[in-house]
PDB file of C-alpha atoms in Angstrom:
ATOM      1  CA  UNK A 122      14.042  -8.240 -11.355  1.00  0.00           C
ATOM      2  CA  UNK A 123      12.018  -6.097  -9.470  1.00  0.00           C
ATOM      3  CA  UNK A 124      10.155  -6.672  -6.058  1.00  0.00           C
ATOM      4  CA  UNK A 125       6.774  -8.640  -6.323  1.00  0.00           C
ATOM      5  CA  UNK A 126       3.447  -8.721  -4.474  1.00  0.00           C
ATOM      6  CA  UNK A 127       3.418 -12.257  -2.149  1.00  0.00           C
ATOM      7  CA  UNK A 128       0.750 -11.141  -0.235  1.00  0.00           C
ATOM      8  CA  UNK A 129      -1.389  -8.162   0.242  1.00  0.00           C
ATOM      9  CA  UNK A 130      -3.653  -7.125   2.882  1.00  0.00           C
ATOM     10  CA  UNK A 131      -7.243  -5.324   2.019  1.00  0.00           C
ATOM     11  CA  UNK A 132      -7.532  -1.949   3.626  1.00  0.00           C
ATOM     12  CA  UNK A 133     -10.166  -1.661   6.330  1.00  0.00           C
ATOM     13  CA  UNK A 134     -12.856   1.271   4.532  1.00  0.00           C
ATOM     14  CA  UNK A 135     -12.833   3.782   6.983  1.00  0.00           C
ATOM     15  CA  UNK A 136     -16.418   3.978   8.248  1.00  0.00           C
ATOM     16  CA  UNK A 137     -16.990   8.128   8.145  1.00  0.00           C
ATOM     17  CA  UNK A 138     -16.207   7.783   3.995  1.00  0.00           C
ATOM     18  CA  UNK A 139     -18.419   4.566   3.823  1.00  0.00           C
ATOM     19  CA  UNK A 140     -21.526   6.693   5.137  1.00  0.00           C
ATOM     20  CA  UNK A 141     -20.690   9.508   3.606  1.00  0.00           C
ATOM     21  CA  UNK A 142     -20.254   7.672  -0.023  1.00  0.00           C
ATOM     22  CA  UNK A 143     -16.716   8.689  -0.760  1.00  0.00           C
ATOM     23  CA  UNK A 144     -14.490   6.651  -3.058  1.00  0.00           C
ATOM     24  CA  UNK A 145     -10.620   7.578  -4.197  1.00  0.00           C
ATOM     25  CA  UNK A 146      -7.399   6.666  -4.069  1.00  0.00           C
ATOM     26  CA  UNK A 147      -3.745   6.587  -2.137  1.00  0.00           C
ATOM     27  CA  UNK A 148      -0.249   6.176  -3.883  1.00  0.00           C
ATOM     28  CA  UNK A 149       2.156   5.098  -1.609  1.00  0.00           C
ATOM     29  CA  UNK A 150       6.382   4.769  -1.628  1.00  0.00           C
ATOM     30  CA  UNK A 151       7.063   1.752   0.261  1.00  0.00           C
ATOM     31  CA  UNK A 152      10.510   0.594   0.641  1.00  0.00           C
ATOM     32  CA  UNK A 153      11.243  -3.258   0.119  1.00  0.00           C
ATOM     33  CA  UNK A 154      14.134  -4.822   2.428  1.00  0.00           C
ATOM     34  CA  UNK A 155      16.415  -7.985   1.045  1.00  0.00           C
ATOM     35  CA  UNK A 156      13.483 -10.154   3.183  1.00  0.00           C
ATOM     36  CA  UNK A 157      10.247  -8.973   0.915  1.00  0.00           C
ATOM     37  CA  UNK A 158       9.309  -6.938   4.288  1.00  0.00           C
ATOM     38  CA  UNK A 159       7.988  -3.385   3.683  1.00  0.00           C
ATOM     39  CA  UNK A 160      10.549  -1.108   6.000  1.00  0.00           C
ATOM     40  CA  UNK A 161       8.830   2.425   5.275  1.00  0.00           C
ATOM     41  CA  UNK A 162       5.215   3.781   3.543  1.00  0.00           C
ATOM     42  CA  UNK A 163       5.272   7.318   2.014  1.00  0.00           C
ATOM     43  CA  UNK A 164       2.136   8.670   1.335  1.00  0.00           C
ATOM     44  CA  UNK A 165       2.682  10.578  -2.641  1.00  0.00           C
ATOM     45  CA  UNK A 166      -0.789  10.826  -3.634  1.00  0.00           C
ATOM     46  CA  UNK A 167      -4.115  10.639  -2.305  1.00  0.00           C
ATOM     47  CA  UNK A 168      -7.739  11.783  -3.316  1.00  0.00           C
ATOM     48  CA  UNK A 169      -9.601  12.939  -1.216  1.00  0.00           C
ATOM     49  CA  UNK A 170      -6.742  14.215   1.025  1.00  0.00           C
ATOM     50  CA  UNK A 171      -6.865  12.856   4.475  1.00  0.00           C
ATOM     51  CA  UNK A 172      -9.632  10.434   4.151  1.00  0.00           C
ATOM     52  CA  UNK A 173      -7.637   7.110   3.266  1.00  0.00           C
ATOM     53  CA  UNK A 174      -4.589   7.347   4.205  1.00  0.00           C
ATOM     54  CA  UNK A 175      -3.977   6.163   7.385  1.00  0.00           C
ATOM     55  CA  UNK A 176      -5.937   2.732   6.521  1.00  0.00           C
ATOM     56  CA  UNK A 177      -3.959   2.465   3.296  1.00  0.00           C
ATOM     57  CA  UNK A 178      -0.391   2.537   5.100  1.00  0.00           C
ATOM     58  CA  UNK A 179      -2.191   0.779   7.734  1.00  0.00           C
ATOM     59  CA  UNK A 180      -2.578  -2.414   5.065  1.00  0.00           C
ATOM     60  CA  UNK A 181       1.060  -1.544   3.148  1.00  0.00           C
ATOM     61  CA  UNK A 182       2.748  -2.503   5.930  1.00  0.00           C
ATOM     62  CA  UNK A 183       1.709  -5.962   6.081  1.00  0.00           C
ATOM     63  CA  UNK A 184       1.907  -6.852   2.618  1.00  0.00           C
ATOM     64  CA  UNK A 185       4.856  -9.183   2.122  1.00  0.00           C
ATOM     65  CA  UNK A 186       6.984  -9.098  -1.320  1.00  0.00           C
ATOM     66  CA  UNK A 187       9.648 -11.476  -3.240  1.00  0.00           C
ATOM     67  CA  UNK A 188      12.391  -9.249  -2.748  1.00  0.00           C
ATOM     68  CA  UNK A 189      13.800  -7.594  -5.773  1.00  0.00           C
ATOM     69  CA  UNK A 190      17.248  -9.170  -7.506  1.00  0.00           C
ATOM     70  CA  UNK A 191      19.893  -7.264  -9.293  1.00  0.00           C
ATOM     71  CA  UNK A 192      21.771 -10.491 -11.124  1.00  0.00           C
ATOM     72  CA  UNK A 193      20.955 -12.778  -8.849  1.00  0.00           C
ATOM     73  CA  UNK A 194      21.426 -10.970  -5.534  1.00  0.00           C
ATOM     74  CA  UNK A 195      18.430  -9.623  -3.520  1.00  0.00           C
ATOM     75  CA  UNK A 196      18.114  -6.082  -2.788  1.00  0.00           C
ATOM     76  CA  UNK A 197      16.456  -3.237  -1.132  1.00  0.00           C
ATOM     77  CA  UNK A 198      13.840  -1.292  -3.294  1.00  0.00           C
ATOM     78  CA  UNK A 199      11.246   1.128  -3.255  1.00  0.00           C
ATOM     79  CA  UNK A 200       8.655   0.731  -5.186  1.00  0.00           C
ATOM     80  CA  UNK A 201       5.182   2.671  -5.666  1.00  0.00           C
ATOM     81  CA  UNK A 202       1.465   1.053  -5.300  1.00  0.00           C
ATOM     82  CA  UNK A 203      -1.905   2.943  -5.744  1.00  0.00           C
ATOM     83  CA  UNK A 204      -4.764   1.273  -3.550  1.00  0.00           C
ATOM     84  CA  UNK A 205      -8.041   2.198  -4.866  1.00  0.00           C
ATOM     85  CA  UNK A 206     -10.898   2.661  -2.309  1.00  0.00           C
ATOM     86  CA  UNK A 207     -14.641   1.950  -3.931  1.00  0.00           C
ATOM     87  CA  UNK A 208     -17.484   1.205  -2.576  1.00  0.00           C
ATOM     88  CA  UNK A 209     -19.219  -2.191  -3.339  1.00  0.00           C
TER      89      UNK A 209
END
């Protein structure tokens, strides 16, 4: 059973892409530890480059997970989330 979203935490916009009008995207790598706590945040992908990322793993590493089980037993785990930046 793989590791699932308990909470997640909204990235702050950064302010320079707000006024500028920029919208896009960051995939991160975050590793998962046996407690649901996220250990390590790999940038993959990211459009624009170097516009979101920082505020992306910035909010990936307070989101807290129900740790992943292989039969029964929890488990490390890397996983991958995209966190989509848009303006409202």
């Amino acid at each position: 059973q793989p590791a699932r979203v308990r909470r997640s935490v909204e990235p702050l916009y950064p302010m320079s892409a707000q006024r500028k009008g920029i919208e896009g995207y960051v995939t991160l790598r975050l590793t998962i530890d046996e407690a649901g706590k996220v250990q390590d945040v790999l940038v993959v992908d990211s459009e624009p480059i170097g516009v979101f990322e920082r505020s992306a793993r910035e909010a990936a590493r307070r989101f807290e997970f129900e740790p992943a089980r292989v039969g029964g037993t929890v488990v490390s785990t890397t996983l991958e989330k995209k966190i989509v930046f848009r303006l409202q």
